[in-house]
């Protein structure tokens, strides 16, 4: 969806006890946003919740989470993160793991190909998105 | 302003070469937002910028930045953060400093009193905001 909108193709969902309670994708191009990465968008769309709620959540993301998104995972204490791939971009997995977050990297070929192509097509956009 | 709106009284500005280019304050109550802490709001309001732009920025925040906001500072490579106080809440200063971010904590009495009173008045709101 993000790719079709001309955006950075990173998306995320938040699952609470098997229900998807938040969906999001990167909004840099679509809304001129510097903070709505896929994970942040999914968190925002999940709405206000008490802390205990997040302890029963899992966050799925197509790409290894950047420092901001990893920080959001730590802030809310989401205990498990399922990552589509970390070959296009290695996020802050080494920050998450020692703090008790289970990080499961799937290395999904579709996620890898989509990111690889997107970075090749629009390197300036990608660099802007990761502050490089 | 945030306090007058019934919200969490944390606010931030981003300064680029002596110009304020983004202002923000916590939007949890006002917009039902889980991601618009003061710093994230200020970053969003500063708009899309190339990476090099942030290298000449300083971020001011009334309160020590949480993991999400600290992650955003790292993502964009903002080199200096001026913190109003860290006695009400100790954020991720120990994550920022080793990565080369200069953190200057002012211990401003007005910031301290405002946060202390706000936490005493609305402890559930505050706990929700920091995922506790």
PDB file of C-alpha atoms in Angstrom:
ATOM      1  CA  UNK A   1       0.000   0.000   0.000  1.00  0.00           C
ATOM      2  CA  UNK A   2       2.818   2.384   0.947  1.00  0.00           C
ATOM      3  CA  UNK A   3       4.675   1.587  -2.256  1.00  0.00           C
ATOM      4  CA  UNK A   4       1.562   2.215  -4.350  1.00  0.00           C
ATOM      5  CA  UNK A   5       1.246   5.615  -2.666  1.00  0.00           C
ATOM      6  CA  UNK A   6       4.818   6.478  -3.681  1.00  0.00           C
ATOM      7  CA  UNK A   7       6.052   6.081  -0.131  1.00  0.00           C
ATOM      8  CA  UNK A   8       8.632   4.141   1.827  1.00  0.00           C
ATOM      9  CA  UNK A   9       7.314   0.545   1.893  1.00  0.00           C
ATOM     10  CA  UNK A  10       7.556  -0.257   5.579  1.00  0.00           C
ATOM     11  CA  UNK A  11       4.445  -1.358   7.431  1.00  0.00           C
ATOM     12  CA  UNK A  12       3.513  -2.684  10.812  1.00  0.00           C
ATOM     13  CA  UNK A  13       0.684  -4.214  12.766  1.00  0.00           C
ATOM     14  CA  UNK A  14       0.128  -4.569  16.475  1.00  0.00           C
ATOM     15  CA  UNK A  15      -1.570  -7.724  17.640  1.00  0.00           C
ATOM     16  CA  UNK A  16      -3.247  -8.041  21.026  1.00  0.00           C
ATOM     17  CA  UNK A  17      -4.132 -11.585  21.978  1.00  0.00           C
ATOM     18  CA  UNK A  18      -4.556 -12.600  18.316  1.00  0.00           C
ATOM     19  CA  UNK A  19      -6.542  -9.501  17.293  1.00  0.00           C
ATOM     20  CA  UNK A  20      -4.984  -6.877  15.050  1.00  0.00           C
ATOM     21  CA  UNK A  21      -5.598  -3.676  17.015  1.00  0.00           C
ATOM     22  CA  UNK A  22      -3.406  -1.266  15.036  1.00  0.00           C
ATOM     23  CA  UNK A  23      -2.164  -1.075  11.463  1.00  0.00           C
ATOM     24  CA  UNK A  24       0.256   1.425  10.042  1.00  0.00           C
ATOM     25  CA  UNK A  25       2.634   2.252   7.274  1.00  0.00           C
ATOM     26  CA  UNK A  26       5.300   4.868   6.682  1.00  0.00           C
ATOM     27  CA  UNK A  27       3.765   8.295   5.952  1.00  0.00           C
ATOM     28  CA  UNK A  28       6.810  10.369   5.010  1.00  0.00           C
ATOM     29  CA  UNK A  29       5.748  10.981   1.434  1.00  0.00           C
ATOM     30  CA  UNK A  30       2.002  10.780   1.907  1.00  0.00           C
ATOM     31  CA  UNK A  31       1.738  13.214   4.836  1.00  0.00           C
ATOM     32  CA  UNK A  32       5.145  14.869   4.866  1.00  0.00           C
ATOM     33  CA  UNK A  33       5.699  13.128   8.185  1.00  0.00           C
ATOM     34  CA  UNK A  34       9.070  12.640   9.834  1.00  0.00           C
ATOM     35  CA  UNK A  35       7.734  10.575  12.713  1.00  0.00           C
ATOM     36  CA  UNK A  36       5.161   8.241  11.185  1.00  0.00           C
ATOM     37  CA  UNK A  37       7.285   5.252  10.443  1.00  0.00           C
ATOM     38  CA  UNK A  38       5.179   2.113  10.054  1.00  0.00           C
ATOM     39  CA  UNK A  39       5.535   1.108  13.703  1.00  0.00           C
ATOM     40  CA  UNK A  40       4.710   4.581  15.055  1.00  0.00           C
ATOM     41  CA  UNK A  41       1.677   4.768  12.769  1.00  0.00           C
ATOM     42  CA  UNK A  42       0.474   1.369  13.988  1.00  0.00           C
ATOM     43  CA  UNK A  43       0.939   2.427  17.621  1.00  0.00           C
ATOM     44  CA  UNK A  44      -0.978   5.636  17.021  1.00  0.00           C
ATOM     45  CA  UNK A  45      -3.781   3.761  15.303  1.00  0.00           C
ATOM     46  CA  UNK A  46      -3.987   1.306  18.212  1.00  0.00           C
ATOM     47  CA  UNK A  47      -5.145   4.219  20.370  1.00  0.00           C
ATOM     48  CA  UNK A  48      -4.648   4.986  24.043  1.00  0.00           C
ATOM     49  CA  UNK A  49      -4.185   1.885  26.141  1.00  0.00           C
ATOM     50  CA  UNK A  50      -3.123   1.181  29.717  1.00  0.00           C
ATOM     51  CA  UNK A  51       0.409  -0.122  30.167  1.00  0.00           C
ATOM     52  CA  UNK A  52      -0.755  -3.637  30.976  1.00  0.00           C
ATOM     53  CA  UNK A  53      -2.439  -3.887  27.578  1.00  0.00           C
ATOM     54  CA  UNK A  54       0.866  -3.641  25.712  1.00  0.00           C
ATOM     55  CA  UNK A  55       2.336  -6.509  27.737  1.00  0.00           C
ATOM     56  CA  UNK A  56       0.023  -8.826  25.798  1.00  0.00           C
ATOM     57  CA  UNK A  57       0.900  -7.345  22.411  1.00  0.00           C
ATOM     58  CA  UNK A  58       3.194  -8.352  19.611  1.00  0.00           C
ATOM     59  CA  UNK A  59       4.426  -5.918  17.013  1.00  0.00           C
ATOM     60  CA  UNK A  60       4.988  -7.092  13.450  1.00  0.00           C
ATOM     61  CA  UNK A  61       7.068  -4.933  11.150  1.00  0.00           C
ATOM     62  CA  UNK A  62       8.345  -5.541   7.644  1.00  0.00           C
ATOM     63  CA  UNK A  63      11.771  -4.067   8.469  1.00  0.00           C
ATOM     64  CA  UNK A  64      14.109  -4.069  11.458  1.00  0.00           C
ATOM     65  CA  UNK A  65      12.968  -1.154  13.661  1.00  0.00           C
ATOM     66  CA  UNK A  66      14.957   2.090  13.709  1.00  0.00           C
ATOM     67  CA  UNK A  67      16.023   3.772  16.986  1.00  0.00           C
ATOM     68  CA  UNK A  68      12.776   5.783  17.263  1.00  0.00           C
ATOM     69  CA  UNK A  69      10.533   2.781  16.709  1.00  0.00           C
ATOM     70  CA  UNK A  70      12.666   0.558  18.936  1.00  0.00           C
ATOM     71  CA  UNK A  71      12.398   3.223  21.618  1.00  0.00           C
ATOM     72  CA  UNK A  72       8.616   3.200  21.252  1.00  0.00           C
ATOM     73  CA  UNK A  73       8.632  -0.597  21.693  1.00  0.00           C
ATOM     74  CA  UNK A  74      10.670  -0.145  24.886  1.00  0.00           C
ATOM     75  CA  UNK A  75       8.511   2.732  26.121  1.00  0.00           C
ATOM     76  CA  UNK A  76       5.362   0.664  25.961  1.00  0.00           C
ATOM     77  CA  UNK A  77       6.986  -2.585  26.973  1.00  0.00           C
ATOM     78  CA  UNK A  78       5.879  -4.617  23.975  1.00  0.00           C
ATOM     79  CA  UNK A  79       7.499  -7.972  24.704  1.00  0.00           C
ATOM     80  CA  UNK A  80       7.758  -9.486  21.225  1.00  0.00           C
ATOM     81  CA  UNK A  81       8.638  -8.096  17.806  1.00  0.00           C
ATOM     82  CA  UNK A  82       8.434 -10.051  14.573  1.00  0.00           C
ATOM     83  CA  UNK A  83      10.657  -8.523  11.891  1.00  0.00           C
ATOM     84  CA  UNK A  84      10.198  -9.181   8.185  1.00  0.00           C
ATOM     85  CA  UNK A  85      13.855  -8.692   7.407  1.00  0.00           C
ATOM     86  CA  UNK A  86      17.019  -6.918   8.576  1.00  0.00           C
ATOM     87  CA  UNK A  87      19.249  -7.229   5.526  1.00  0.00           C
ATOM     88  CA  UNK A  88      18.205  -3.940   3.895  1.00  0.00           C
ATOM     89  CA  UNK A  89      18.525  -2.114   7.200  1.00  0.00           C
ATOM     90  CA  UNK A  90      19.726  -3.275  10.600  1.00  0.00           C
ATOM     91  CA  UNK A  91      17.779  -1.475  13.283  1.00  0.00           C
ATOM     92  CA  UNK A  92      18.229  -1.500  17.025  1.00  0.00           C
ATOM     93  CA  UNK A  93      17.789  -5.201  17.654  1.00  0.00           C
ATOM     94  CA  UNK A  94      20.837  -5.118  19.899  1.00  0.00           C
ATOM     95  CA  UNK A  95      19.138  -2.502  22.042  1.00  0.00           C
ATOM     96  CA  UNK A  96      15.890  -4.453  22.267  1.00  0.00           C
ATOM     97  CA  UNK A  97      17.201  -7.926  23.089  1.00  0.00           C
ATOM     98  CA  UNK A  98      19.179  -7.104  26.261  1.00  0.00           C
ATOM     99  CA  UNK A  99      16.105  -5.311  27.590  1.00  0.00           C
ATOM    100  CA  UNK A 100      14.033  -8.438  27.329  1.00  0.00           C
ATOM    101  CA  UNK A 101      12.268  -7.922  24.014  1.00  0.00           C
ATOM    102  CA  UNK A 102      12.042 -11.114  21.973  1.00  0.00           C
ATOM    103  CA  UNK A 103      12.992 -10.291  18.389  1.00  0.00           C
ATOM    104  CA  UNK A 104      12.153 -12.836  15.737  1.00  0.00           C
ATOM    105  CA  UNK A 105      13.607 -12.045  12.303  1.00  0.00           C
ATOM    106  CA  UNK A 106      11.876 -13.940   9.521  1.00  0.00           C
ATOM    107  CA  UNK A 107      14.091 -12.847   6.564  1.00  0.00           C
ATOM    108  CA  UNK A 108      11.083 -12.840   4.280  1.00  0.00           C
ATOM    109  CA  UNK A 109      12.114 -12.707   0.613  1.00  0.00           C
ATOM    110  CA  UNK A 110       9.193 -10.504  -0.406  1.00  0.00           C
ATOM    111  CA  UNK A 111      10.038  -7.905   2.250  1.00  0.00           C
ATOM    112  CA  UNK A 112      13.701  -8.006   1.217  1.00  0.00           C
ATOM    113  CA  UNK A 113      12.975  -7.549  -2.480  1.00  0.00           C
ATOM    114  CA  UNK A 114      10.485  -4.742  -1.895  1.00  0.00           C
ATOM    115  CA  UNK A 115      12.903  -2.762   0.301  1.00  0.00           C
ATOM    116  CA  UNK A 116      15.885  -3.425  -1.948  1.00  0.00           C
ATOM    117  CA  UNK A 117      14.009  -2.192  -4.991  1.00  0.00           C
ATOM    118  CA  UNK A 118      12.603   0.823  -3.176  1.00  0.00           C
ATOM    119  CA  UNK A 119      16.035   1.887  -1.895  1.00  0.00           C
ATOM    120  CA  UNK A 120      17.504   1.457  -5.386  1.00  0.00           C
ATOM    121  CA  UNK A 121      14.686   3.481  -6.935  1.00  0.00           C
ATOM    122  CA  UNK A 122      14.624   6.311  -4.388  1.00  0.00           C
ATOM    123  CA  UNK A 123      17.873   6.415  -2.419  1.00  0.00           C
ATOM    124  CA  UNK A 124      17.393  10.049  -1.293  1.00  0.00           C
ATOM    125  CA  UNK A 125      13.982   9.270   0.162  1.00  0.00           C
ATOM    126  CA  UNK A 126      15.311   6.287   2.015  1.00  0.00           C
ATOM    127  CA  UNK A 127      18.287   8.195   3.391  1.00  0.00           C
ATOM    128  CA  UNK A 128      15.984  10.958   4.561  1.00  0.00           C
ATOM    129  CA  UNK A 129      13.830   8.408   6.356  1.00  0.00           C
ATOM    130  CA  UNK A 130      16.740   6.958   8.320  1.00  0.00           C
ATOM    131  CA  UNK A 131      18.547  10.251   8.910  1.00  0.00           C
ATOM    132  CA  UNK A 132      21.562   9.419   6.734  1.00  0.00           C
TER     133      UNK A 132
ATOM    134  CA  UNK B   1      -0.212  25.327  27.116  1.00  0.00           C
ATOM    135  CA  UNK B   2      -0.416  21.541  27.494  1.00  0.00           C
ATOM    136  CA  UNK B   3      -1.421  21.886  31.129  1.00  0.00           C
ATOM    137  CA  UNK B   4      -4.150  24.409  30.254  1.00  0.00           C
ATOM    138  CA  UNK B   5      -5.494  21.893  27.732  1.00  0.00           C
ATOM    139  CA  UNK B   6      -5.709  19.233  30.462  1.00  0.00           C
ATOM    140  CA  UNK B   7      -2.732  17.377  29.047  1.00  0.00           C
ATOM    141  CA  UNK B   8       0.661  16.115  30.123  1.00  0.00           C
ATOM    142  CA  UNK B   9       2.807  19.252  30.482  1.00  0.00           C
ATOM    143  CA  UNK B  10       5.866  18.293  28.471  1.00  0.00           C
ATOM    144  CA  UNK B  11       6.931  20.480  25.585  1.00  0.00           C
ATOM    145  CA  UNK B  12       9.808  20.766  23.183  1.00  0.00           C
ATOM    146  CA  UNK B  13      11.319  23.001  20.565  1.00  0.00           C
ATOM    147  CA  UNK B  14      13.849  22.297  17.856  1.00  0.00           C
ATOM    148  CA  UNK B  15      16.317  25.046  17.073  1.00  0.00           C
ATOM    149  CA  UNK B  16      18.275  25.214  13.818  1.00  0.00           C
ATOM    150  CA  UNK B  17      21.105  27.719  13.870  1.00  0.00           C
ATOM    151  CA  UNK B  18      19.261  29.940  16.381  1.00  0.00           C
ATOM    152  CA  UNK B  19      15.866  29.735  14.653  1.00  0.00           C
ATOM    153  CA  UNK B  20      13.023  27.798  16.240  1.00  0.00           C
ATOM    154  CA  UNK B  21      11.905  25.516  13.420  1.00  0.00           C
ATOM    155  CA  UNK B  22       9.576  23.187  15.309  1.00  0.00           C
ATOM    156  CA  UNK B  23       7.458  23.464  18.448  1.00  0.00           C
ATOM    157  CA  UNK B  24       5.484  20.719  20.097  1.00  0.00           C
ATOM    158  CA  UNK B  25       3.800  19.521  23.213  1.00  0.00           C
ATOM    159  CA  UNK B  26       2.375  16.246  24.437  1.00  0.00           C
ATOM    160  CA  UNK B  27      -0.939  15.413  22.710  1.00  0.00           C
ATOM    161  CA  UNK B  28      -2.099  12.333  24.613  1.00  0.00           C
ATOM    162  CA  UNK B  29      -5.194  13.953  26.081  1.00  0.00           C
ATOM    163  CA  UNK B  30      -5.839  16.498  23.362  1.00  0.00           C
ATOM    164  CA  UNK B  31      -5.682  14.134  20.372  1.00  0.00           C
ATOM    165  CA  UNK B  32      -5.802  10.719  22.009  1.00  0.00           C
ATOM    166  CA  UNK B  33      -2.253  10.258  20.782  1.00  0.00           C
ATOM    167  CA  UNK B  34       0.157   7.646  22.069  1.00  0.00           C
ATOM    168  CA  UNK B  35       3.097   8.854  20.018  1.00  0.00           C
ATOM    169  CA  UNK B  36       2.954  12.642  20.158  1.00  0.00           C
ATOM    170  CA  UNK B  37       5.154  13.308  23.106  1.00  0.00           C
ATOM    171  CA  UNK B  38       6.468  16.880  23.090  1.00  0.00           C
ATOM    172  CA  UNK B  39       9.658  15.982  21.244  1.00  0.00           C
ATOM    173  CA  UNK B  40       7.908  13.892  18.578  1.00  0.00           C
ATOM    174  CA  UNK B  41       5.385  16.681  18.042  1.00  0.00           C
ATOM    175  CA  UNK B  42       8.195  19.216  17.631  1.00  0.00           C
ATOM    176  CA  UNK B  43       9.994  16.938  15.151  1.00  0.00           C
ATOM    177  CA  UNK B  44       6.809  16.465  13.155  1.00  0.00           C
ATOM    178  CA  UNK B  45       6.161  20.198  13.104  1.00  0.00           C
ATOM    179  CA  UNK B  46       9.717  20.856  11.901  1.00  0.00           C
ATOM    180  CA  UNK B  47       8.774  19.063   8.687  1.00  0.00           C
ATOM    181  CA  UNK B  48      10.800  16.934   6.310  1.00  0.00           C
ATOM    182  CA  UNK B  49      14.476  17.820   6.301  1.00  0.00           C
ATOM    183  CA  UNK B  50      17.618  16.260   4.866  1.00  0.00           C
ATOM    184  CA  UNK B  51      19.861  14.466   7.355  1.00  0.00           C
ATOM    185  CA  UNK B  52      22.490  17.206   7.288  1.00  0.00           C
ATOM    186  CA  UNK B  53      19.941  19.723   8.533  1.00  0.00           C
ATOM    187  CA  UNK B  54      19.511  17.936  11.861  1.00  0.00           C
ATOM    188  CA  UNK B  55      23.267  17.998  12.490  1.00  0.00           C
ATOM    189  CA  UNK B  56      22.914  21.750  13.077  1.00  0.00           C
ATOM    190  CA  UNK B  57      19.924  21.410  15.389  1.00  0.00           C
ATOM    191  CA  UNK B  58      19.446  21.446  19.117  1.00  0.00           C
ATOM    192  CA  UNK B  59      16.399  19.978  20.800  1.00  0.00           C
ATOM    193  CA  UNK B  60      15.034  21.581  23.954  1.00  0.00           C
ATOM    194  CA  UNK B  61      12.636  19.596  26.093  1.00  0.00           C
ATOM    195  CA  UNK B  62      11.121  20.328  29.480  1.00  0.00           C
ATOM    196  CA  UNK B  63      11.649  16.731  30.663  1.00  0.00           C
ATOM    197  CA  UNK B  64      14.292  14.056  30.218  1.00  0.00           C
ATOM    198  CA  UNK B  65      13.396  12.249  26.969  1.00  0.00           C
ATOM    199  CA  UNK B  66      11.757   8.809  27.095  1.00  0.00           C
ATOM    200  CA  UNK B  67      13.053   5.854  25.023  1.00  0.00           C
ATOM    201  CA  UNK B  68      10.892   6.755  21.999  1.00  0.00           C
ATOM    202  CA  UNK B  69      11.949  10.391  21.944  1.00  0.00           C
ATOM    203  CA  UNK B  70      15.581   9.514  22.652  1.00  0.00           C
ATOM    204  CA  UNK B  71      15.414   7.084  19.755  1.00  0.00           C
ATOM    205  CA  UNK B  72      14.093   9.849  17.520  1.00  0.00           C
ATOM    206  CA  UNK B  73      17.017  12.057  18.559  1.00  0.00           C
ATOM    207  CA  UNK B  74      19.405   9.237  17.624  1.00  0.00           C
ATOM    208  CA  UNK B  75      17.580   8.486  14.369  1.00  0.00           C
ATOM    209  CA  UNK B  76      17.991  12.037  13.132  1.00  0.00           C
ATOM    210  CA  UNK B  77      21.396  12.587  14.678  1.00  0.00           C
ATOM    211  CA  UNK B  78      20.513  15.683  16.662  1.00  0.00           C
ATOM    212  CA  UNK B  79      23.781  16.416  18.429  1.00  0.00           C
ATOM    213  CA  UNK B  80      22.618  18.413  21.449  1.00  0.00           C
ATOM    214  CA  UNK B  81      19.666  18.139  23.810  1.00  0.00           C
ATOM    215  CA  UNK B  82      18.841  20.655  26.523  1.00  0.00           C
ATOM    216  CA  UNK B  83      16.663  19.093  29.227  1.00  0.00           C
ATOM    217  CA  UNK B  84      14.546  21.139  31.627  1.00  0.00           C
ATOM    218  CA  UNK B  85      14.768  18.546  34.369  1.00  0.00           C
ATOM    219  CA  UNK B  86      15.231  14.841  35.048  1.00  0.00           C
ATOM    220  CA  UNK B  87      14.085  14.562  38.659  1.00  0.00           C
ATOM    221  CA  UNK B  88      10.421  13.814  37.880  1.00  0.00           C
ATOM    222  CA  UNK B  89      11.417  11.271  35.261  1.00  0.00           C
ATOM    223  CA  UNK B  90      14.811   9.960  34.189  1.00  0.00           C
ATOM    224  CA  UNK B  91      14.764   9.245  30.496  1.00  0.00           C
ATOM    225  CA  UNK B  92      17.383   7.619  28.310  1.00  0.00           C
ATOM    226  CA  UNK B  93      20.231  10.033  28.901  1.00  0.00           C
ATOM    227  CA  UNK B  94      22.540   7.072  29.388  1.00  0.00           C
ATOM    228  CA  UNK B  95      21.639   5.836  25.925  1.00  0.00           C
ATOM    229  CA  UNK B  96      22.197   9.232  24.312  1.00  0.00           C
ATOM    230  CA  UNK B  97      25.525  10.212  25.858  1.00  0.00           C
ATOM    231  CA  UNK B  98      27.618   7.205  24.764  1.00  0.00           C
ATOM    232  CA  UNK B  99      26.358   7.744  21.225  1.00  0.00           C
ATOM    233  CA  UNK B 100      27.750  11.242  21.141  1.00  0.00           C
ATOM    234  CA  UNK B 101      24.691  13.311  22.004  1.00  0.00           C
ATOM    235  CA  UNK B 102      25.497  16.190  24.338  1.00  0.00           C
ATOM    236  CA  UNK B 103      22.845  16.284  27.056  1.00  0.00           C
ATOM    237  CA  UNK B 104      22.632  19.406  29.166  1.00  0.00           C
ATOM    238  CA  UNK B 105      20.254  19.099  32.135  1.00  0.00           C
ATOM    239  CA  UNK B 106      19.225  22.472  33.523  1.00  0.00           C
ATOM    240  CA  UNK B 107      17.170  21.297  36.564  1.00  0.00           C
ATOM    241  CA  UNK B 108      14.771  24.178  36.099  1.00  0.00           C
ATOM    242  CA  UNK B 109      12.579  24.666  39.184  1.00  0.00           C
ATOM    243  CA  UNK B 110       9.526  25.688  37.161  1.00  0.00           C
ATOM    244  CA  UNK B 111       9.712  22.529  35.032  1.00  0.00           C
ATOM    245  CA  UNK B 112      10.173  20.408  38.145  1.00  0.00           C
ATOM    246  CA  UNK B 113       7.217  21.932  39.978  1.00  0.00           C
ATOM    247  CA  UNK B 114       4.920  21.702  36.963  1.00  0.00           C
ATOM    248  CA  UNK B 115       5.702  18.011  36.377  1.00  0.00           C
ATOM    249  CA  UNK B 116       5.558  17.139  40.079  1.00  0.00           C
ATOM    250  CA  UNK B 117       2.143  18.751  40.434  1.00  0.00           C
ATOM    251  CA  UNK B 118       0.841  17.192  37.230  1.00  0.00           C
ATOM    252  CA  UNK B 119       1.939  13.689  38.263  1.00  0.00           C
ATOM    253  CA  UNK B 120       0.373  14.175  41.701  1.00  0.00           C
ATOM    254  CA  UNK B 121      -2.879  15.422  40.169  1.00  0.00           C
ATOM    255  CA  UNK B 122      -3.196  12.777  37.435  1.00  0.00           C
ATOM    256  CA  UNK B 123      -1.015   9.764  38.218  1.00  0.00           C
ATOM    257  CA  UNK B 124      -2.930   7.419  35.881  1.00  0.00           C
ATOM    258  CA  UNK B 125      -2.440   9.766  32.943  1.00  0.00           C
ATOM    259  CA  UNK B 126       1.251  10.063  33.641  1.00  0.00           C
ATOM    260  CA  UNK B 127       1.700   6.304  34.007  1.00  0.00           C
ATOM    261  CA  UNK B 128      -0.124   5.751  30.730  1.00  0.00           C
ATOM    262  CA  UNK B 129       2.204   8.232  29.028  1.00  0.00           C
ATOM    263  CA  UNK B 130       5.336   6.412  30.132  1.00  0.00           C
ATOM    264  CA  UNK B 131       3.979   2.882  29.764  1.00  0.00           C
ATOM    265  CA  UNK B 132       4.011   2.081  33.492  1.00  0.00           C
TER     266      UNK B 132
END
